[in-house]
Amino acid sequence: MIIGIPKEIKPAENRVGMTPSGVLELTKAGHTVYVQSGAGVGTDFFDEDYIGAGAQILPTIEDVYATAEMIIKVKEPIEPEYKLIKENQLLFTYFHFASCEALTNAMIEQKAICLSYETVETPDRRLPLLIPMSEVAGRMATQEGAKYLERTYRGRGILMGGVPGVPPARVLVIGGGVVGTQAAKIAAGMGADVTIMDLNLERLRYLDDTMPANVHTQVGNEMRIREAIQENDLIIGAVLIPGAKAPKLITRDMLPTMRQGTVLVDVAIDQGGCFETSKPTTHDDPTYIIDDVIHYTVANMPGAVPFTSTLALTNATLPYAMQLANKGWVKACNENSALKLGLNIVKGEVVYRGVSEAFDLPYVPVEAVLQKEAVEI
Ligand SMILES: NC(=O)c1ccc[n+]([C@@H]2O[C@H](COP(=O)([O-])OP(=O)(O)OC[C@H]3O[C@@H](n4cnc5c(N)ncnc54)[C@H](O)[C@@H]3O)[C@@H](O)[C@H]2O)c1
């Protein structure tokens, strides 16, 4: 298969769709990989690295889209890319269609095959291509939170691990899924006194068994949150209700009860945020202060660490990309139910119910489309 890796053009996006080591695996399997010149520079991968992995370099994004049968990237295409996408071209990337009608309509119009990272789902309901970014965001949440606790940033001026004779910082993590677990692990490693709150008692049992001794678990509810926010220095919001907006667990009226310089990191901001006062920020200007409480609410946290994020993403996407390249998308999706669930739009038809419902578009079951394609092949 002919595969194309374009440079991301969304503002402030430094990740790239595949590392040179991922490209090497694809070229070793007999595929032809074209990489846009400079596609990896934001991640510290250079054209020579890709050439060494067997890729060929194309000068422009137009060349990559015009040449490739399958495009592998990171972010959803943005407006200047729409017209570059060819009929029947397979696009393997994050799309988040339900949040962008213009993108949905454009992909329908271009008659591309859109396989979305975020809806690839294994039979045990895991989202293997979202997990790596949650892992990055979770670990980063603690790193960022620790920084903003410093007085320079108007934080409480407390060191995460304390020192002998002085107690450590107290960290509350609300939501004990992928993000929350990673955040708690890093906070515990820094020596903080950590509490993870979740509604799922089974999950808390698991965390209690596996986490270090300085991590405690608690079932979350409003009263416990009201108490806990008065005592904790860093509070990380990491809840998710699949398919829904995040619940507002810390409300505006609670802010004055918190200590001056408390830091809130709302990782769930991409789902609307789990603190009432959260509004999305960017890496250029990541924080704002309300009632002396620092809010860190960057919607695309992994974008700040493109090296780690690109490697983590390729680790997760490569096995699926390899199946798509080796078998073609129809056979690969027929044989792998996780990949099949990644199909959102196929040659002008919406095959993912969430997308059809979001914009009141006709829905065609994915099985019907795959059956039709298999007959045509
Ligand atoms: N800002 C970013 O850059 C970024 C990056 C990755 C993920 N995220 C977001 O982080 C959030 C968490 O993602 P995840 O992968 O950890 O999800 P997850 O499904 O693994 O975990 C979510 C956890 O929240 C718990 N939960 C739900 N409602 C709760 C409540 N009211 N109180 C306490 N716990 C509750 C669930 O039981 C679950 O354990 C999501 O909103 C995700 O979109 C943001």
Short mmCIF file of C-alpha atoms and ligand atoms in Angstrom, two decimals:
data_model
loop_
_atom_site.label_atom_id
_atom_site.label_comp_id
_atom_site.label_asym_id
_atom_site.label_seq_id
_atom_site.Cartn_x
_atom_site.Cartn_y
_atom_site.Cartn_z
CA MET A 1 0.00 0.00 0.00
CA ILE A 2 1.11 3.58 -0.58
CA ILE A 3 1.08 5.44 2.73
CA GLY A 4 1.44 9.19 3.28
CA ILE A 5 2.53 11.07 6.41
CA PRO A 6 1.76 14.79 6.03
CA LYS A 7 3.00 17.55 8.31
CA GLU A 8 0.33 18.65 10.80
CA ILE A 9 -0.90 22.15 10.00
CA LYS A 10 -3.25 22.73 12.94
CA PRO A 11 -1.83 25.64 14.97
CA ALA A 12 0.54 24.62 17.79
CA GLU A 13 0.51 20.94 16.76
CA ASN A 14 4.03 19.51 16.82
CA ARG A 15 3.25 15.81 16.79
CA VAL A 16 3.58 13.71 13.63
CA GLY A 17 1.53 10.70 12.51
CA MET A 18 4.34 8.14 12.67
CA THR A 19 7.86 7.85 14.04
CA PRO A 20 10.75 6.68 11.84
CA SER A 21 10.73 3.35 13.69
CA GLY A 22 7.04 2.89 12.79
CA VAL A 23 7.81 3.78 9.19
CA LEU A 24 10.59 1.18 9.15
CA GLU A 25 8.13 -1.55 10.15
CA LEU A 26 5.79 -0.50 7.32
CA THR A 27 8.54 -0.39 4.68
CA LYS A 28 9.93 -3.74 5.89
CA ALA A 29 6.47 -5.20 5.26
CA GLY A 30 6.72 -4.04 1.65
CA HIS A 31 4.71 -0.82 1.83
CA THR A 32 5.75 2.45 0.24
CA VAL A 33 5.81 5.37 2.66
CA TYR A 34 5.94 9.02 1.61
CA VAL A 35 6.67 11.60 4.30
CA GLN A 36 6.26 15.32 3.77
CA SER A 37 9.55 17.16 4.14
CA GLY A 38 9.82 18.55 7.68
CA ALA A 39 6.80 16.58 8.95
CA GLY A 40 8.67 15.39 12.03
CA VAL A 41 10.73 18.43 12.99
CA GLY A 42 8.38 19.42 15.84
CA THR A 43 9.10 16.04 17.37
CA ASP A 44 12.82 16.09 16.56
CA PHE A 45 12.59 13.61 13.71
CA PHE A 46 14.26 14.79 10.52
CA ASP A 47 13.92 13.87 6.84
CA GLU A 48 17.15 11.84 7.05
CA ASP A 49 15.65 9.73 9.87
CA TYR A 50 12.68 8.86 7.69
CA ILE A 51 14.89 8.20 4.64
CA GLY A 52 16.93 5.85 6.83
CA ALA A 53 13.70 4.03 7.64
CA GLY A 54 12.98 3.47 3.97
CA ALA A 55 10.59 6.38 3.36
CA GLN A 56 10.66 8.77 0.46
CA ILE A 57 10.35 12.50 1.09
CA LEU A 58 7.86 14.65 -0.79
CA PRO A 59 8.20 18.45 -0.75
CA THR A 60 4.60 19.53 -0.13
CA ILE A 61 1.44 18.46 1.63
CA GLU A 62 -0.32 18.49 -1.75
CA ASP A 63 2.12 15.86 -3.03
CA VAL A 64 1.50 13.59 -0.05
CA TYR A 65 -2.29 13.69 -0.34
CA ALA A 66 -2.13 13.28 -4.13
CA THR A 67 0.13 10.20 -3.87
CA ALA A 68 -1.09 8.19 -0.88
CA GLU A 69 -3.81 5.54 -0.62
CA MET A 70 -3.74 5.79 3.18
CA ILE A 71 -2.95 8.96 5.14
CA ILE A 72 -1.72 8.51 8.72
CA LYS A 73 -1.75 11.64 10.86
CA VAL A 74 -2.56 12.95 14.32
CA LYS A 75 -5.18 15.69 14.26
CA GLU A 76 -8.35 15.97 12.23
CA PRO A 77 -7.90 17.63 8.82
CA ILE A 78 -8.53 21.35 8.93
CA GLU A 79 -10.09 23.50 6.23
CA PRO A 80 -7.07 23.93 3.90
CA GLU A 81 -6.67 20.12 3.84
CA TYR A 82 -10.29 19.30 2.93
CA LYS A 83 -9.85 19.79 -0.80
CA LEU A 84 -6.63 17.73 -0.85
CA ILE A 85 -8.43 14.58 0.26
CA LYS A 86 -9.25 12.22 -2.59
CA GLU A 87 -12.29 10.01 -3.16
CA ASN A 88 -11.67 6.52 -1.68
CA GLN A 89 -8.60 7.74 0.25
CA LEU A 90 -8.25 6.09 3.66
CA LEU A 91 -7.61 8.56 6.50
CA PHE A 92 -6.41 7.13 9.81
CA THR A 93 -6.30 9.88 12.45
CA TYR A 94 -8.22 11.54 15.32
CA PHE A 95 -11.37 13.15 13.89
CA HIS A 96 -13.75 13.93 16.81
CA PHE A 97 -16.50 14.37 14.21
CA ALA A 98 -19.34 14.99 16.66
CA SER A 99 -17.71 18.26 17.70
CA CYS A 100 -17.31 19.67 14.15
CA GLU A 101 -20.11 19.76 11.59
CA ALA A 102 -17.98 21.44 8.90
CA LEU A 103 -15.42 18.63 9.07
CA THR A 104 -18.15 15.99 8.96
CA ASN A 105 -19.76 17.56 5.89
CA ALA A 106 -16.40 18.00 4.18
CA MET A 107 -15.44 14.35 4.67
CA ILE A 108 -18.85 13.23 3.38
CA GLU A 109 -18.35 15.43 0.34
CA GLN A 110 -14.81 14.21 -0.35
CA LYS A 111 -16.05 10.58 -0.22
CA ALA A 112 -13.03 9.55 1.85
CA ILE A 113 -12.85 6.54 4.19
CA CYS A 114 -12.49 8.02 7.67
CA LEU A 115 -11.22 5.71 10.39
CA SER A 116 -11.13 7.60 13.68
CA TYR A 117 -8.56 6.78 16.34
CA GLU A 118 -10.94 7.81 19.10
CA THR A 119 -13.66 5.29 18.26
CA VAL A 120 -11.45 2.23 17.73
CA GLU A 121 -12.81 0.10 20.57
CA THR A 122 -11.87 -3.39 21.77
CA PRO A 123 -14.54 -5.92 22.84
CA ASP A 124 -13.78 -5.15 26.51
CA ARG A 125 -14.73 -1.53 25.74
CA ARG A 126 -11.23 -0.10 25.91
CA LEU A 127 -10.24 2.72 23.56
CA PRO A 128 -6.65 1.71 22.73
CA LEU A 129 -5.86 4.79 20.63
CA LEU A 130 -7.10 7.25 23.25
CA ILE A 131 -5.32 5.59 26.18
CA PRO A 132 -1.81 6.80 25.27
CA MET A 133 -2.90 10.45 25.24
CA SER A 134 -4.69 9.99 28.56
CA GLU A 135 -1.52 8.50 29.98
CA VAL A 136 0.46 11.52 28.80
CA ALA A 137 -2.12 14.01 30.08
CA GLY A 138 -2.38 12.28 33.45
CA ARG A 139 1.35 12.33 34.10
CA MET A 140 1.60 15.88 32.82
CA ALA A 141 -1.25 17.06 35.05
CA THR A 142 0.87 16.43 38.13
CA GLN A 143 4.01 17.92 36.57
CA GLU A 144 2.13 21.10 35.65
CA GLY A 145 0.26 21.22 38.94
CA ALA A 146 3.50 20.94 40.91
CA LYS A 147 4.94 23.87 38.95
CA TYR A 148 1.94 26.14 39.54
CA LEU A 149 2.06 25.39 43.27
CA GLU A 150 5.23 27.48 43.30
CA ARG A 151 4.81 30.99 44.65
CA THR A 152 6.23 32.49 41.42
CA TYR A 153 2.94 31.43 39.83
CA ARG A 154 0.92 32.60 42.88
CA GLY A 155 0.58 29.01 44.06
CA ARG A 156 0.63 27.91 47.70
CA GLY A 157 4.43 27.78 47.68
CA ILE A 158 4.52 24.17 48.75
CA LEU A 159 6.92 21.45 47.61
CA MET A 160 5.21 18.24 46.48
CA GLY A 161 7.37 15.95 48.58
CA GLY A 162 7.97 18.30 51.52
CA VAL A 163 11.33 17.74 53.24
CA PRO A 164 12.30 15.83 56.40
CA GLY A 165 10.39 17.51 59.22
CA VAL A 166 7.94 19.28 56.86
CA PRO A 167 4.83 17.52 55.51
CA PRO A 168 4.34 16.99 51.77
CA ALA A 169 1.68 18.59 49.58
CA ARG A 170 -1.78 17.06 49.51
CA VAL A 171 -3.10 16.06 46.11
CA LEU A 172 -6.71 15.14 45.32
CA VAL A 173 -7.35 13.29 42.05
CA ILE A 174 -11.03 13.11 41.10
CA GLY A 175 -11.59 10.20 38.70
CA GLY A 176 -9.46 7.07 38.98
CA GLY A 177 -9.38 5.98 35.31
CA VAL A 178 -6.37 6.22 33.00
CA VAL A 179 -5.67 9.94 33.55
CA GLY A 180 -6.29 9.79 37.31
CA THR A 181 -4.16 6.72 37.85
CA GLN A 182 -1.19 8.19 35.99
CA ALA A 183 -1.57 11.54 37.77
CA ALA A 184 -1.70 9.82 41.17
CA LYS A 185 1.29 7.64 40.39
CA ILE A 186 3.50 10.63 39.55
CA ALA A 187 2.25 12.61 42.56
CA ALA A 188 2.96 9.62 44.81
CA GLY A 189 6.41 9.27 43.28
CA MET A 190 7.10 12.92 44.13
CA GLY A 191 6.25 12.13 47.74
CA ALA A 192 2.88 13.88 47.96
CA ASP A 193 0.01 12.67 50.10
CA VAL A 194 -2.50 11.56 47.45
CA THR A 195 -6.21 10.77 47.47
CA ILE A 196 -8.03 9.29 44.47
CA MET A 197 -11.82 9.71 44.38
CA ASP A 198 -14.03 7.68 42.09
CA LEU A 199 -17.61 6.44 42.05
CA ASN A 200 -16.58 2.95 40.99
CA LEU A 201 -15.83 0.91 44.10
CA GLU A 202 -14.27 -1.95 42.11
CA ARG A 203 -11.86 0.51 40.53
CA LEU A 204 -10.98 1.90 43.97
CA ARG A 205 -10.33 -1.64 45.26
CA TYR A 206 -7.95 -2.22 42.38
CA LEU A 207 -6.16 1.09 42.97
CA ASP A 208 -5.92 0.41 46.69
CA ASP A 209 -4.24 -2.92 45.91
CA THR A 210 -1.79 -1.56 43.36
CA MET A 211 -0.91 2.00 44.38
CA PRO A 212 1.91 2.97 46.78
CA ALA A 213 1.16 3.49 50.46
CA ASN A 214 0.93 7.30 50.12
CA VAL A 215 -2.14 6.95 47.85
CA HIS A 216 -5.52 6.65 49.55
CA THR A 217 -8.87 5.99 47.90
CA GLN A 218 -12.26 7.48 48.62
CA VAL A 219 -15.71 7.19 47.10
CA GLY A 220 -16.58 10.60 45.68
CA ASN A 221 -19.70 12.58 46.45
CA GLU A 222 -20.50 16.26 46.93
CA MET A 223 -20.00 16.34 50.68
CA ARG A 224 -16.61 14.64 50.47
CA ILE A 225 -15.51 16.94 47.69
CA ARG A 226 -16.60 20.01 49.70
CA GLU A 227 -14.47 18.81 52.62
CA ALA A 228 -11.48 17.65 50.59
CA ILE A 229 -11.00 20.82 48.56
CA GLN A 230 -10.37 22.79 51.77
CA GLU A 231 -7.42 20.58 52.66
CA ASN A 232 -5.77 19.73 49.36
CA ASP A 233 -3.14 21.85 47.63
CA LEU A 234 -3.45 20.43 44.12
CA ILE A 235 -6.73 19.10 42.73
CA ILE A 236 -6.77 17.20 39.44
CA GLY A 237 -10.07 16.68 37.60
CA ALA A 238 -9.94 13.43 35.60
CA VAL A 239 -13.52 12.18 35.34
CA LEU A 240 -15.20 10.85 32.24
CA ILE A 241 -18.77 9.85 31.57
CA PRO A 242 -18.51 8.28 28.10
CA GLY A 243 -20.47 10.19 25.48
CA ALA A 244 -21.53 12.94 27.90
CA LYS A 245 -20.28 16.28 29.13
CA ALA A 246 -18.22 16.13 32.31
CA PRO A 247 -20.23 16.70 35.53
CA LYS A 248 -19.44 19.95 37.40
CA LEU A 249 -17.96 18.56 40.61
CA ILE A 250 -16.44 21.78 41.97
CA THR A 251 -18.89 24.64 41.66
CA ARG A 252 -18.29 28.39 41.70
CA ASP A 253 -19.49 28.77 45.30
CA MET A 254 -16.86 26.30 46.54
CA LEU A 255 -13.88 28.36 45.39
CA PRO A 256 -13.83 30.79 48.36
CA THR A 257 -13.63 27.79 50.74
CA MET A 258 -10.30 26.76 49.23
CA ARG A 259 -6.93 28.01 50.43
CA GLN A 260 -5.22 30.81 48.58
CA GLY A 261 -2.91 29.41 45.89
CA THR A 262 -4.66 26.07 45.55
CA VAL A 263 -4.14 24.71 42.03
CA LEU A 264 -6.91 23.14 39.95
CA VAL A 265 -5.88 21.12 36.89
CA ASP A 266 -8.97 20.23 34.85
CA VAL A 267 -7.88 17.49 32.47
CA ALA A 268 -11.53 16.81 31.59
CA ILE A 269 -11.70 20.23 29.94
CA ASP A 270 -11.94 18.55 26.53
CA GLN A 271 -15.32 17.21 27.69
CA GLY A 272 -16.44 20.61 28.99
CA GLY A 273 -14.49 20.47 32.26
CA CYS A 274 -15.44 19.08 35.66
CA PHE A 275 -15.06 22.39 37.51
CA GLU A 276 -17.75 25.03 36.94
CA THR A 277 -15.18 27.82 36.52
CA SER A 278 -13.11 25.96 33.90
CA LYS A 279 -12.73 27.39 30.43
CA PRO A 280 -10.28 26.02 27.82
CA THR A 281 -6.81 27.58 27.67
CA THR A 282 -3.77 27.00 25.46
CA HIS A 283 -0.12 26.18 26.14
CA ASP A 284 0.77 29.80 25.36
CA ASP A 285 -1.39 31.05 28.22
CA PRO A 286 -2.35 27.96 30.22
CA THR A 287 -3.67 29.39 33.51
CA TYR A 288 -5.97 31.99 35.00
CA ILE A 289 -6.93 32.80 38.58
CA ILE A 290 -10.37 33.11 40.16
CA ASP A 291 -10.74 33.79 43.91
CA ASP A 292 -6.99 33.15 44.33
CA VAL A 293 -7.42 29.64 42.94
CA ILE A 294 -5.18 28.85 39.96
CA HIS A 295 -6.90 27.08 37.06
CA TYR A 296 -4.86 25.08 34.52
CA THR A 297 -7.23 24.03 31.74
CA VAL A 298 -5.32 23.22 28.56
CA ALA A 299 -7.50 21.18 26.21
CA ASN A 300 -4.61 19.58 24.32
CA MET A 301 -2.10 18.75 27.04
CA PRO A 302 -0.11 16.10 25.09
CA GLY A 303 0.70 18.74 22.45
CA ALA A 304 3.30 20.22 24.83
CA VAL A 305 5.33 17.02 24.87
CA PRO A 306 5.29 16.00 21.19
CA PHE A 307 8.27 13.69 21.48
CA THR A 308 6.70 11.48 24.15
CA SER A 309 3.24 11.80 22.63
CA THR A 310 4.30 10.84 19.10
CA LEU A 311 6.15 7.77 20.35
CA ALA A 312 3.22 6.76 22.56
CA LEU A 313 0.75 7.25 19.72
CA THR A 314 2.81 5.27 17.20
CA ASN A 315 3.17 2.44 19.71
CA ALA A 316 -0.61 2.19 19.78
CA THR A 317 -1.51 2.95 16.14
CA LEU A 318 1.17 0.94 14.33
CA PRO A 319 -0.38 -2.53 14.85
CA TYR A 320 -3.66 -1.23 13.41
CA ALA A 321 -1.96 0.69 10.59
CA MET A 322 -0.09 -2.49 9.69
CA GLN A 323 -3.35 -4.47 9.46
CA LEU A 324 -4.92 -1.79 7.27
CA ALA A 325 -1.87 -1.70 5.00
CA ASN A 326 -1.44 -5.47 4.76
CA LYS A 327 -5.06 -6.43 4.24
CA GLY A 328 -6.74 -3.30 2.91
CA TRP A 329 -9.38 -1.56 5.00
CA VAL A 330 -12.31 -3.82 4.10
CA LYS A 331 -10.64 -7.11 5.09
CA ALA A 332 -8.89 -5.53 8.10
CA CYS A 333 -12.17 -4.11 9.45
CA ASN A 334 -14.07 -7.32 8.76
CA GLU A 335 -11.49 -9.30 10.71
CA ASN A 336 -10.94 -6.87 13.58
CA SER A 337 -14.03 -5.56 15.37
CA ALA A 338 -12.01 -2.82 17.11
CA LEU A 339 -10.94 -1.37 13.77
CA LYS A 340 -14.44 -1.74 12.37
CA LEU A 341 -15.75 0.52 15.15
CA GLY A 342 -13.21 3.11 14.04
CA LEU A 343 -15.02 3.60 10.74
CA ASN A 344 -17.06 6.81 10.95
CA ILE A 345 -17.62 7.95 7.36
CA VAL A 346 -17.16 5.73 4.31
CA LYS A 347 -17.39 7.13 0.80
CA GLY A 348 -20.00 9.72 1.70
CA GLU A 349 -22.03 7.55 4.13
CA VAL A 350 -22.06 8.03 7.89
CA VAL A 351 -21.52 4.62 9.48
CA TYR A 352 -21.04 5.68 13.12
CA ARG A 353 -24.27 6.30 15.00
CA GLY A 354 -22.89 9.05 17.27
CA VAL A 355 -21.91 11.14 14.25
CA SER A 356 -25.25 10.67 12.47
CA GLU A 357 -27.11 11.62 15.66
CA ALA A 358 -24.94 14.68 16.29
CA PHE A 359 -25.93 16.28 12.98
CA ASP A 360 -29.15 14.46 12.12
CA LEU A 361 -27.54 12.73 9.15
CA PRO A 362 -28.71 9.43 7.61
CA TYR A 363 -27.04 6.44 9.26
CA VAL A 364 -25.90 3.37 7.34
CA PRO A 365 -24.82 0.34 9.42
CA VAL A 366 -21.10 -0.30 8.95
CA GLU A 367 -21.76 -3.98 8.25
CA ALA A 368 -23.88 -3.04 5.21
CA VAL A 369 -21.09 -0.88 3.81
CA LEU A 370 -18.44 -3.55 4.44
CA GLN A 371 -20.61 -6.20 2.80
CA LYS A 372 -21.13 -4.01 -0.28
CA GLU A 373 -17.39 -3.29 -0.52
CA ALA A 374 -16.45 -6.98 -0.12
CA VAL A 375 -18.78 -7.90 -3.01
CA GLU A 376 -17.29 -5.16 -5.20
CA ILE A 377 -13.74 -6.33 -4.44
N1 LIG B 1 -6.92 17.82 28.38
C1 LIG B 1 -6.31 16.84 27.70
O1 LIG B 1 -5.34 17.09 26.99
C2 LIG B 1 -6.80 15.44 27.80
C3 LIG B 1 -6.03 14.37 27.30
C4 LIG B 1 -6.50 13.07 27.49
C5 LIG B 1 -7.72 12.84 28.16
N2 LIG B 1 -8.45 13.92 28.59
C6 LIG B 1 -9.73 13.78 29.33
O2 LIG B 1 -9.48 13.29 30.63
C7 LIG B 1 -10.69 12.73 31.15
C8 LIG B 1 -10.42 11.38 31.80
O3 LIG B 1 -10.03 10.46 30.79
P1 LIG B 1 -9.67 8.93 31.14
O4 LIG B 1 -9.04 8.38 29.92
O5 LIG B 1 -8.95 8.85 32.42
O6 LIG B 1 -11.12 8.31 31.33
P2 LIG B 1 -11.48 6.93 32.08
O7 LIG B 1 -12.78 6.48 31.54
O8 LIG B 1 -10.32 6.00 32.03
O9 LIG B 1 -11.67 7.36 33.62
C9 LIG B 1 -12.69 8.19 34.05
C10 LIG B 1 -13.00 7.85 35.50
O10 LIG B 1 -13.90 8.86 36.00
C11 LIG B 1 -14.73 8.21 36.94
N3 LIG B 1 -15.88 9.06 37.22
C12 LIG B 1 -16.94 9.35 36.41
N4 LIG B 1 -17.77 10.21 37.03
C13 LIG B 1 -17.22 10.48 38.26
C14 LIG B 1 -17.60 11.29 39.34
N5 LIG B 1 -18.72 12.01 39.33
N6 LIG B 1 -16.81 11.32 40.43
C15 LIG B 1 -15.65 10.60 40.47
N7 LIG B 1 -15.25 9.80 39.46
C16 LIG B 1 -16.02 9.74 38.38
C17 LIG B 1 -15.05 6.87 36.26
O11 LIG B 1 -15.56 5.93 37.18
C18 LIG B 1 -13.69 6.50 35.68
O12 LIG B 1 -12.95 5.69 36.58
C19 LIG B 1 -11.64 12.67 29.96
O13 LIG B 1 -12.52 13.74 30.04
C20 LIG B 1 -10.72 12.79 28.77
O14 LIG B 1 -11.39 13.30 27.64
C21 LIG B 1 -8.00 15.19 28.42
#
